[in-house]
Coordinates of C-alpha atoms and ligand atoms in Angstrom, one line a residue:
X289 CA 44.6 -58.7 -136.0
X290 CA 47.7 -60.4 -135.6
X291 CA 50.0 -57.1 -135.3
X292 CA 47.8 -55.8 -132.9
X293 CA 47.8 -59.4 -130.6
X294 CA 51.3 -59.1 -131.3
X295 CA 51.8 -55.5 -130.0
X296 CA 50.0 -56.5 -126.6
X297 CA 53.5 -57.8 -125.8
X298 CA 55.9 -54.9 -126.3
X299 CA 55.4 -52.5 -123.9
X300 CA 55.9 -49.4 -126.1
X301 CA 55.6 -46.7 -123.1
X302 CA 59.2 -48.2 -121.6
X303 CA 61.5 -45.4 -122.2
X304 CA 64.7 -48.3 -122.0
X305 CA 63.0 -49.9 -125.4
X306 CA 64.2 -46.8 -127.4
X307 CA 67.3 -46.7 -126.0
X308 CA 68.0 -50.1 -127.0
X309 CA 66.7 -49.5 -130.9
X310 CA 69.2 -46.7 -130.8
X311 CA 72.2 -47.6 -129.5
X312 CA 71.7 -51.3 -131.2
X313 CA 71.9 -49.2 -134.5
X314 CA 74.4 -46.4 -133.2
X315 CA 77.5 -49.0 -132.6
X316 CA 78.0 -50.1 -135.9
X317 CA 77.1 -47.1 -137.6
X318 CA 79.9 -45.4 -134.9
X319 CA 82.5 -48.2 -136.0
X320 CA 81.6 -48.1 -139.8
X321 CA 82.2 -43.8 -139.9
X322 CA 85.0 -44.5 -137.8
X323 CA 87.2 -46.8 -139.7
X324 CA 86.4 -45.3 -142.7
X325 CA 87.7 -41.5 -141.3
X326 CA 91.0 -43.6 -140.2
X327 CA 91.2 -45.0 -143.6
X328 CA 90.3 -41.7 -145.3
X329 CA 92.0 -39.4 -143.1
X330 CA 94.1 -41.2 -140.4
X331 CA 91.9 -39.5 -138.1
X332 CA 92.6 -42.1 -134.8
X333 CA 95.5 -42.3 -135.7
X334 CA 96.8 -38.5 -135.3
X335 CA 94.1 -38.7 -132.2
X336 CA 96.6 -41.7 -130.7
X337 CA 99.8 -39.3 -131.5
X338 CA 100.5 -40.6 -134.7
X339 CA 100.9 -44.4 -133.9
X340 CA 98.5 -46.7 -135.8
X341 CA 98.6 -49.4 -133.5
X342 CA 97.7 -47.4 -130.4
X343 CA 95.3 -46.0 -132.5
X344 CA 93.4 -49.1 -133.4
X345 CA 94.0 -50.7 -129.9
X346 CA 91.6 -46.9 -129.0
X347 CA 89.2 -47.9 -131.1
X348 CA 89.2 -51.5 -129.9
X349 CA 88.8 -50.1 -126.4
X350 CA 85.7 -47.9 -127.8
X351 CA 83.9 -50.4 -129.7
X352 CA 84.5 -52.5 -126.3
X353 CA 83.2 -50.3 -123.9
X354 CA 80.0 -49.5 -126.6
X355 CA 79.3 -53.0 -127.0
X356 CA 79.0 -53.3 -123.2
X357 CA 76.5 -50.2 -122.4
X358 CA 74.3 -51.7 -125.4
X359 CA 74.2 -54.6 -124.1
X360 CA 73.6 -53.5 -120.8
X361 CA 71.2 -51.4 -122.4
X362 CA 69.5 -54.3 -123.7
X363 CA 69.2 -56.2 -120.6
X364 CA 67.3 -53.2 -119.1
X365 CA 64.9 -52.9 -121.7
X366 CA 64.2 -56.6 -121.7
X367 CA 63.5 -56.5 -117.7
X368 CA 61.0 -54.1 -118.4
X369 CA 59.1 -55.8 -120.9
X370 CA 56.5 -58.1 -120.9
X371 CA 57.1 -62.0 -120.6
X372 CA 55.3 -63.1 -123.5
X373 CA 53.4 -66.8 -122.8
X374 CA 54.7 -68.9 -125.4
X375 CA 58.0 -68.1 -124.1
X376 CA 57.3 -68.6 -120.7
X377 CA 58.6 -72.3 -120.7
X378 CA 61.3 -73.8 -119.4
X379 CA 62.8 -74.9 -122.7
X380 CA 62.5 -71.6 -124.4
X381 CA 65.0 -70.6 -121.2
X382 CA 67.0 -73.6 -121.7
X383 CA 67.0 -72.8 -125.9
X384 CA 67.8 -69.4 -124.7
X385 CA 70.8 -70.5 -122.5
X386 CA 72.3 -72.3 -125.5
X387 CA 71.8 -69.9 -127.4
X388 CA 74.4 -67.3 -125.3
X389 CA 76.5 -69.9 -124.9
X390 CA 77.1 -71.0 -128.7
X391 CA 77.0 -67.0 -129.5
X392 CA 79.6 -66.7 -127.2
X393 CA 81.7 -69.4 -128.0
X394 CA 81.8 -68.0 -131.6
X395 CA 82.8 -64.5 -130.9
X396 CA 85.0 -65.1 -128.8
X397 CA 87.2 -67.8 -131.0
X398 CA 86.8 -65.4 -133.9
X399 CA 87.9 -63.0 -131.6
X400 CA 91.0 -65.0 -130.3
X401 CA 91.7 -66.0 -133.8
X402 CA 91.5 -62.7 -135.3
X403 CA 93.7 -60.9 -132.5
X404 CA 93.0 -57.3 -131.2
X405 CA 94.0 -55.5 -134.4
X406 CA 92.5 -58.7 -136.6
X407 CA 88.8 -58.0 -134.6
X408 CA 88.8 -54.2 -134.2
X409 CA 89.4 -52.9 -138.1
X410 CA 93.0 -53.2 -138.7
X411 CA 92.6 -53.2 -141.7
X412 CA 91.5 -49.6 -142.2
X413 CA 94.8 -48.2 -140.1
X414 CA 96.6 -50.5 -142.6
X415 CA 97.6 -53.5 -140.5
X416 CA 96.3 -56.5 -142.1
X417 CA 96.6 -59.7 -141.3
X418 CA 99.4 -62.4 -143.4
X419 CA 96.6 -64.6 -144.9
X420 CA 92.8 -65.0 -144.4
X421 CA 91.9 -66.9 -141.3
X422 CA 90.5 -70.2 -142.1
X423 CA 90.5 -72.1 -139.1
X424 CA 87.6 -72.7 -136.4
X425 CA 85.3 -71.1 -135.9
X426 CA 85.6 -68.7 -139.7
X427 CA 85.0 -72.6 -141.2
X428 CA 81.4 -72.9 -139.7
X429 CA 80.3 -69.2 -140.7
X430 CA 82.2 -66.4 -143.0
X431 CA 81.2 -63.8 -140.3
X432 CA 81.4 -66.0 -137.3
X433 CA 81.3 -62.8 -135.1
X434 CA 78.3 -61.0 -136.2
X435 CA 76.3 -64.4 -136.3
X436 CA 77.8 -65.3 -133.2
X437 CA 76.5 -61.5 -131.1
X438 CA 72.8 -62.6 -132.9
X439 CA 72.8 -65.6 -131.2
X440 CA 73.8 -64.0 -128.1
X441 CA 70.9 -61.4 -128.8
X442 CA 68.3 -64.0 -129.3
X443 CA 69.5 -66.3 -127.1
X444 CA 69.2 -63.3 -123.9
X445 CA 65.8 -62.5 -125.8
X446 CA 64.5 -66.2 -125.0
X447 CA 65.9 -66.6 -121.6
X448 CA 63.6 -63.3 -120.8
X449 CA 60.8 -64.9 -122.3
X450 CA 60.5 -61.4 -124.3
X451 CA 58.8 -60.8 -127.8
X452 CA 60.3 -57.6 -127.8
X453 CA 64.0 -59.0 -127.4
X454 CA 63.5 -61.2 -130.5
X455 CA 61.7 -58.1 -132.2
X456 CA 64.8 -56.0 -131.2
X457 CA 67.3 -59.3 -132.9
X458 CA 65.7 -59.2 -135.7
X459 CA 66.8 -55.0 -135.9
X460 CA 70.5 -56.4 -134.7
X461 CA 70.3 -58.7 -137.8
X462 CA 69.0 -55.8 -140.0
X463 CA 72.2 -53.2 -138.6
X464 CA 75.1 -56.2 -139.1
X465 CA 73.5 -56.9 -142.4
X466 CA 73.7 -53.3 -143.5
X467 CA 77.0 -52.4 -141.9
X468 CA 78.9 -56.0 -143.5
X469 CA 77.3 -54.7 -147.0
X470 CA 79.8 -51.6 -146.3
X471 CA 82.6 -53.5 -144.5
X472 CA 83.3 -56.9 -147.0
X473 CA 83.6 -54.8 -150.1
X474 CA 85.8 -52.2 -148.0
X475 CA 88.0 -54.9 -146.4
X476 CA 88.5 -57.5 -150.1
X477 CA 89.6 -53.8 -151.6
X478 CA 92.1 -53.2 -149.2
X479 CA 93.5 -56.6 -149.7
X480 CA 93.0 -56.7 -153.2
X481 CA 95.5 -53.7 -153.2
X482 CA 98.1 -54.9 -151.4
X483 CA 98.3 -58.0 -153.5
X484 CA 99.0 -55.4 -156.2
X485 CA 101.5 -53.3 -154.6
X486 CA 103.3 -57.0 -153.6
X487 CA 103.1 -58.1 -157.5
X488 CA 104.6 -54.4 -158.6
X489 CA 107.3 -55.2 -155.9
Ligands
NAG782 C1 86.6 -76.4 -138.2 O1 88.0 -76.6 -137.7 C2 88.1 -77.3 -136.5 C3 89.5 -77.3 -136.1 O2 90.2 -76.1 -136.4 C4 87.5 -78.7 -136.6 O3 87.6 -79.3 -135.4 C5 86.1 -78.6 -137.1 O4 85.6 -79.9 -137.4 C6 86.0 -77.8 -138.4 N1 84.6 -77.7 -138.7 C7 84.1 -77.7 -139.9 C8 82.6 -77.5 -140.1 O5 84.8 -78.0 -140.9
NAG783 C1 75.0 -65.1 -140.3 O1 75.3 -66.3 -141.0 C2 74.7 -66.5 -142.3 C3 75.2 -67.7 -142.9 O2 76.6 -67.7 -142.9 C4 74.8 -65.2 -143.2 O3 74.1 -65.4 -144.3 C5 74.3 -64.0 -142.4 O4 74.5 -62.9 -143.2 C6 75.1 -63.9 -141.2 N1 75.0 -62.5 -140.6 C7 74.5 -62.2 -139.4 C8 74.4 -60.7 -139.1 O5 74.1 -62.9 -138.5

């Protein structure tokens, strides 16, 4: 059966593969509740002492420090997994490699684009940005950032060879996709609201 053949390659008695399912889906589920409690209640804000942009430069430093221990977390797993043989070639490394490298390049310009407060929710603390970024890299993808942190995913899950890392990208994919069906509503409603207040100005 092909599930089962497939199976042979994740090593489900490896402890660091359920760490990595949970805290791939715990970051954005920790970001979404959060920005939605600031927006709701101004709840990192009154935790920064009242000042909005400390408060979202705390979050910033949260999200941050999460995104490292998952990915760390990730790493781990994949060293304990099984190399799977069709991904045992060099080119699958070198694929891999490019991968990273492209996933990188776009989270990080979206990121240097964006600015701190741009990248890390502003939005919900109430500082938005003047207009929509349109420049490189938000003309190649509308969420250059989430595509860009798959590729990185899959990328790391080819250079180690490992069925379960592109298993565990393909749960990455499923979290972003759930967590931007939450966010691009949220985020064209709070700028849909201060074009009102502008035009009642
Ligand atoms: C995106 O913008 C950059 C410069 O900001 C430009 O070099 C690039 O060709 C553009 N890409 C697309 C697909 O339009
Ligand atoms: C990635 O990019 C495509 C095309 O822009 C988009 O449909 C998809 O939802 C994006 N999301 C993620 C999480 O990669």
């Amino acid at each position: 059966m092909l599930s089962e053949s497939l199976l042979q390659w994740v090593d489900l008695n490896q402890p660091s593969l359920y760490w990595a399912v949970a805290s791939i889906a715990f970051n954005p589920i920790f970001w979404t509740i959060a920005a939605r409690s600031e927006y709701n209640h101004k709840a990192i804000t009154k935790l920064a002492g009242g000042n909005r942009l400390y408060g979202c430069y705390l979050l910033a430093i949260s999200i941050f420090s999460l995104g490292i221990v998952r990915d760390f977390i990730y790493k781990t797993a994949l060293e304990h997994q099984p190399v799977h043989p069709l991904l045992a070639y060099g080119e699958v490394k070198l694929l891999g490699a490019l991968l990273v490298l492209v996933g990188n390049v776009l989270v990080l310009s979206s990121m240097y684009a964006l600015g701190v407060t741009g990248t890390y929710l502003g939005d919900y603390f109430g500082i938005l940005m003047d207009e929509r970024v349109t420049g490189f890299p938000f003309n190649v993808t509308d969420n250059p950032m989430y595509n860009g942190s798959t590729m990185v995913f899959l990328g790391t899950a080819l250079w180690y060879g490992s069925l379960t890392g592109v298993l565990l990208t393909i749960h990455v994919l499923i979290a972003y996709t759930l967590v931007l069906k939450f966010e691009e509503p949220f985020t064209a409603k709070i700028y849909a609201e201060r074009e009102e207040s502008s035009k009642t100005k």
